[in-house]
Coordinates of C-alpha atoms in Angstrom, one line a residue:
M16 CA 6.8 14.5 -14.5
A17 CA 5.7 15.5 -17.9
D18 CA 3.1 13.3 -20.2
N19 CA 5.4 13.9 -23.0
E20 CA 8.2 12.3 -21.3
L21 CA 9.7 9.3 -23.4
F22 CA 10.0 5.8 -22.3
P23 CA 11.9 3.1 -24.0
L24 CA 9.5 0.1 -25.4
V25 CA 11.1 -3.4 -24.6
D26 CA 10.5 -6.9 -25.4
P27 CA 9.9 -9.4 -22.6
E28 CA 13.7 -10.1 -22.4
G29 CA 14.3 -6.0 -22.0
R30 CA 15.5 -5.3 -25.5
V31 CA 14.5 -1.9 -26.9
I32 CA 12.0 -1.8 -29.5
G33 CA 10.8 1.4 -29.7
S34 CA 9.8 4.5 -27.7
A35 CA 6.5 6.2 -26.5
T36 CA 5.4 8.7 -24.3
R37 CA 4.5 8.4 -20.6
R38 CA 1.0 9.6 -21.4
H39 CA 0.6 6.6 -24.1
C40 CA 2.2 4.0 -21.7
H41 CA -0.1 4.8 -19.3
S42 CA -3.2 5.0 -21.2
G43 CA -4.1 1.8 -21.2
S44 CA -2.1 0.8 -24.3
M45 CA -0.3 -2.0 -22.3
L46 CA 3.0 -1.2 -24.2
L47 CA 5.8 -2.8 -22.2
H48 CA 8.0 -0.1 -20.7
P49 CA 10.8 -0.9 -18.3
V50 CA 11.1 0.2 -14.5
V51 CA 13.3 0.2 -11.7
H52 CA 13.0 -1.0 -8.0
L53 CA 14.9 -0.9 -5.3
H54 CA 14.5 -2.8 -2.1
V55 CA 16.3 -1.0 0.9
F56 CA 16.8 -3.1 3.8
A57 CA 18.2 -2.5 7.1
P58 CA 20.9 -4.9 8.5
D59 CA 18.4 -6.0 10.9
G60 CA 16.1 -7.1 7.8
S61 CA 13.4 -4.4 8.2
L62 CA 12.5 -2.7 4.9
L63 CA 12.2 0.9 4.0
L64 CA 9.0 1.6 2.4
Q65 CA 7.7 5.2 0.9
K66 CA 4.1 6.2 0.9
R67 CA 3.1 7.9 -2.0
S68 CA 1.9 11.4 -2.1
D69 CA -1.6 12.2 -2.5
D70 CA -1.1 13.9 -5.8
K71 CA 0.5 10.9 -7.6
D72 CA -1.9 9.6 -10.5
I73 CA -1.1 6.1 -9.7
Q74 CA -1.4 4.5 -6.2
P75 CA -2.1 7.9 -4.5
G76 CA -1.3 7.4 -0.7
R77 CA -0.5 3.8 -0.5
W78 CA 2.9 2.4 0.9
D79 CA 5.1 1.0 -1.7
T80 CA 9.0 -0.2 -2.9
S81 CA 11.5 1.9 -1.5
V82 CA 12.5 3.3 -4.8
G83 CA 10.7 3.1 -7.9
G84 CA 10.8 4.7 -11.3
H85 CA 10.7 4.6 -15.1
V86 CA 13.7 4.0 -17.2
D87 CA 14.1 7.1 -19.8
F88 CA 14.6 6.3 -23.2
G89 CA 18.4 6.1 -23.6
E90 CA 19.1 5.5 -20.3
T91 CA 20.6 2.1 -19.0
I92 CA 18.8 0.3 -16.3
D93 CA 21.9 0.7 -13.8
L94 CA 21.9 4.5 -14.3
A95 CA 18.2 4.6 -14.1
L96 CA 18.2 2.8 -10.4
R97 CA 20.9 5.3 -9.4
R98 CA 19.3 8.2 -10.5
E99 CA 15.7 7.4 -9.1
A100 CA 17.5 6.6 -5.7
S101 CA 19.2 9.8 -5.7
E102 CA 16.0 11.7 -6.6
E103 CA 13.6 9.7 -4.4
L104 CA 15.8 9.2 -1.2
G105 CA 19.0 11.1 -1.7
L106 CA 20.3 7.7 -1.7
V107 CA 23.7 7.5 -3.3
G108 CA 27.1 5.1 -2.9
F109 CA 25.0 1.7 -2.4
E110 CA 25.7 -1.8 -3.6
T111 CA 22.9 -3.6 -5.2
R112 CA 21.7 -7.4 -5.8
P113 CA 19.6 -7.8 -9.0
L114 CA 16.7 -9.9 -8.6
A115 CA 15.1 -11.5 -11.6
P116 CA 12.8 -9.3 -13.8
Y117 CA 9.4 -9.8 -14.5
I118 CA 6.3 -8.4 -16.1
F119 CA 3.8 -6.3 -13.8
Q120 CA 0.2 -5.6 -15.6
S121 CA -2.4 -3.1 -14.0
A122 CA -5.5 -1.6 -15.9
I123 CA -3.7 1.0 -17.2
E124 CA -0.3 -0.1 -17.8
R125 CA 2.4 -3.1 -18.6
E126 CA 5.9 -2.7 -17.2
L127 CA 9.1 -4.7 -17.1
V128 CA 9.8 -4.5 -13.5
N129 CA 13.6 -4.8 -12.8
P130 CA 13.9 -5.2 -9.2
F131 CA 16.9 -4.9 -6.9
I132 CA 18.0 -5.4 -3.1
A133 CA 20.4 -3.0 -1.1
V134 CA 21.5 -2.9 2.5
V135 CA 21.6 0.2 3.9
D136 CA 22.2 1.3 7.7
K137 CA 18.9 3.1 9.2
S138 CA 21.1 6.1 10.1
Y139 CA 21.6 6.9 6.6
P140 CA 20.5 10.8 6.1
F141 CA 17.7 9.8 3.6
R142 CA 16.2 12.9 2.1
F143 CA 12.5 12.2 0.0
Q144 CA 11.0 14.4 -2.3
R145 CA 7.7 15.8 -0.7
E146 CA 6.0 16.1 -3.8
E147 CA 6.1 12.4 -4.8
I148 CA 6.5 10.9 -1.1
S149 CA 4.8 12.0 2.0
E150 CA 6.6 9.4 4.2
I151 CA 9.2 6.8 4.8
A152 CA 9.4 4.3 7.3
F153 CA 11.4 0.9 7.9
W154 CA 8.5 -1.9 8.3
T155 CA 9.1 -5.7 9.8
R156 CA 8.5 -8.4 7.6
N157 CA 5.2 -9.1 10.1
E158 CA 4.2 -5.7 9.7
I159 CA 4.3 -6.2 5.6
L160 CA 2.5 -9.5 6.3
A161 CA -0.3 -8.1 8.4
A162 CA -0.9 -5.4 5.8
I163 CA -1.2 -7.5 2.7
G164 CA -4.3 -7.3 1.2
S165 CA -5.7 -4.3 3.5
G166 CA -5.5 -1.6 0.9
T167 CA -2.5 0.0 2.5
L168 CA 0.2 -1.2 0.1
T169 CA 0.5 -1.0 -3.7
P170 CA -0.6 -4.2 -5.6
N171 CA 2.4 -4.4 -7.3
F172 CA 4.6 -4.2 -4.2
E173 CA 2.6 -6.8 -2.5
Q174 CA 3.2 -8.9 -5.4
E175 CA 6.7 -8.2 -5.6
Y176 CA 7.0 -9.0 -1.6
T177 CA 5.9 -12.5 -2.1
R178 CA 8.6 -12.9 -4.8
L179 CA 11.3 -11.5 -2.4
L180 CA 9.9 -14.1 0.3
K181 CA 11.0 -16.7 -1.9

C-alpha cells in the first residue's frame, strides 16, 4: 500500500467526481471514496472474519469483515471486489448478492461502502495475506453478538453487521 495510491472520489450516489491519494483520503480530509466489503457466509450461517494484522494503520489487531478494500481509480466496484477477495483470501469464482451502499465515517476518513454477501463452503482452500491478516475464522451469530462493544471487532464491522441483521 503506497500513500500515493490513487482513489476515486465519489458523490453519495457513487458517481466519480475526482481523485485523491490514499494519504489525502486518510488524513482527516473526509473526502468520500468507495470501498468494497464482502461478507463470506458458510452454508451453516457462520460468518468468516479476518483479524487485521498488528501492522495495519487503521484498527490493527481487530476482527473485521471477511474482505474489505479500496476501489482503485478507474476500477469498477465488481473488479475491486473480486481483486480484493482474491488478494486477501485467495477466493475466486464466487457469486455475490449486493446489499445497499452506505456512508461510513470515522475520525480520519469517509467511505462509501459497497457491501456484498457470498456463501462459500468452509472447506474452501482459503489463502490469506499474512502481512494484512493475522488469522481468519468462522464466527457464529451468537459469538459476534457477544463480541460487539468489547473492542474485539472493528467499529465499522459492528455497524455493518447490525445492518445485515435487518
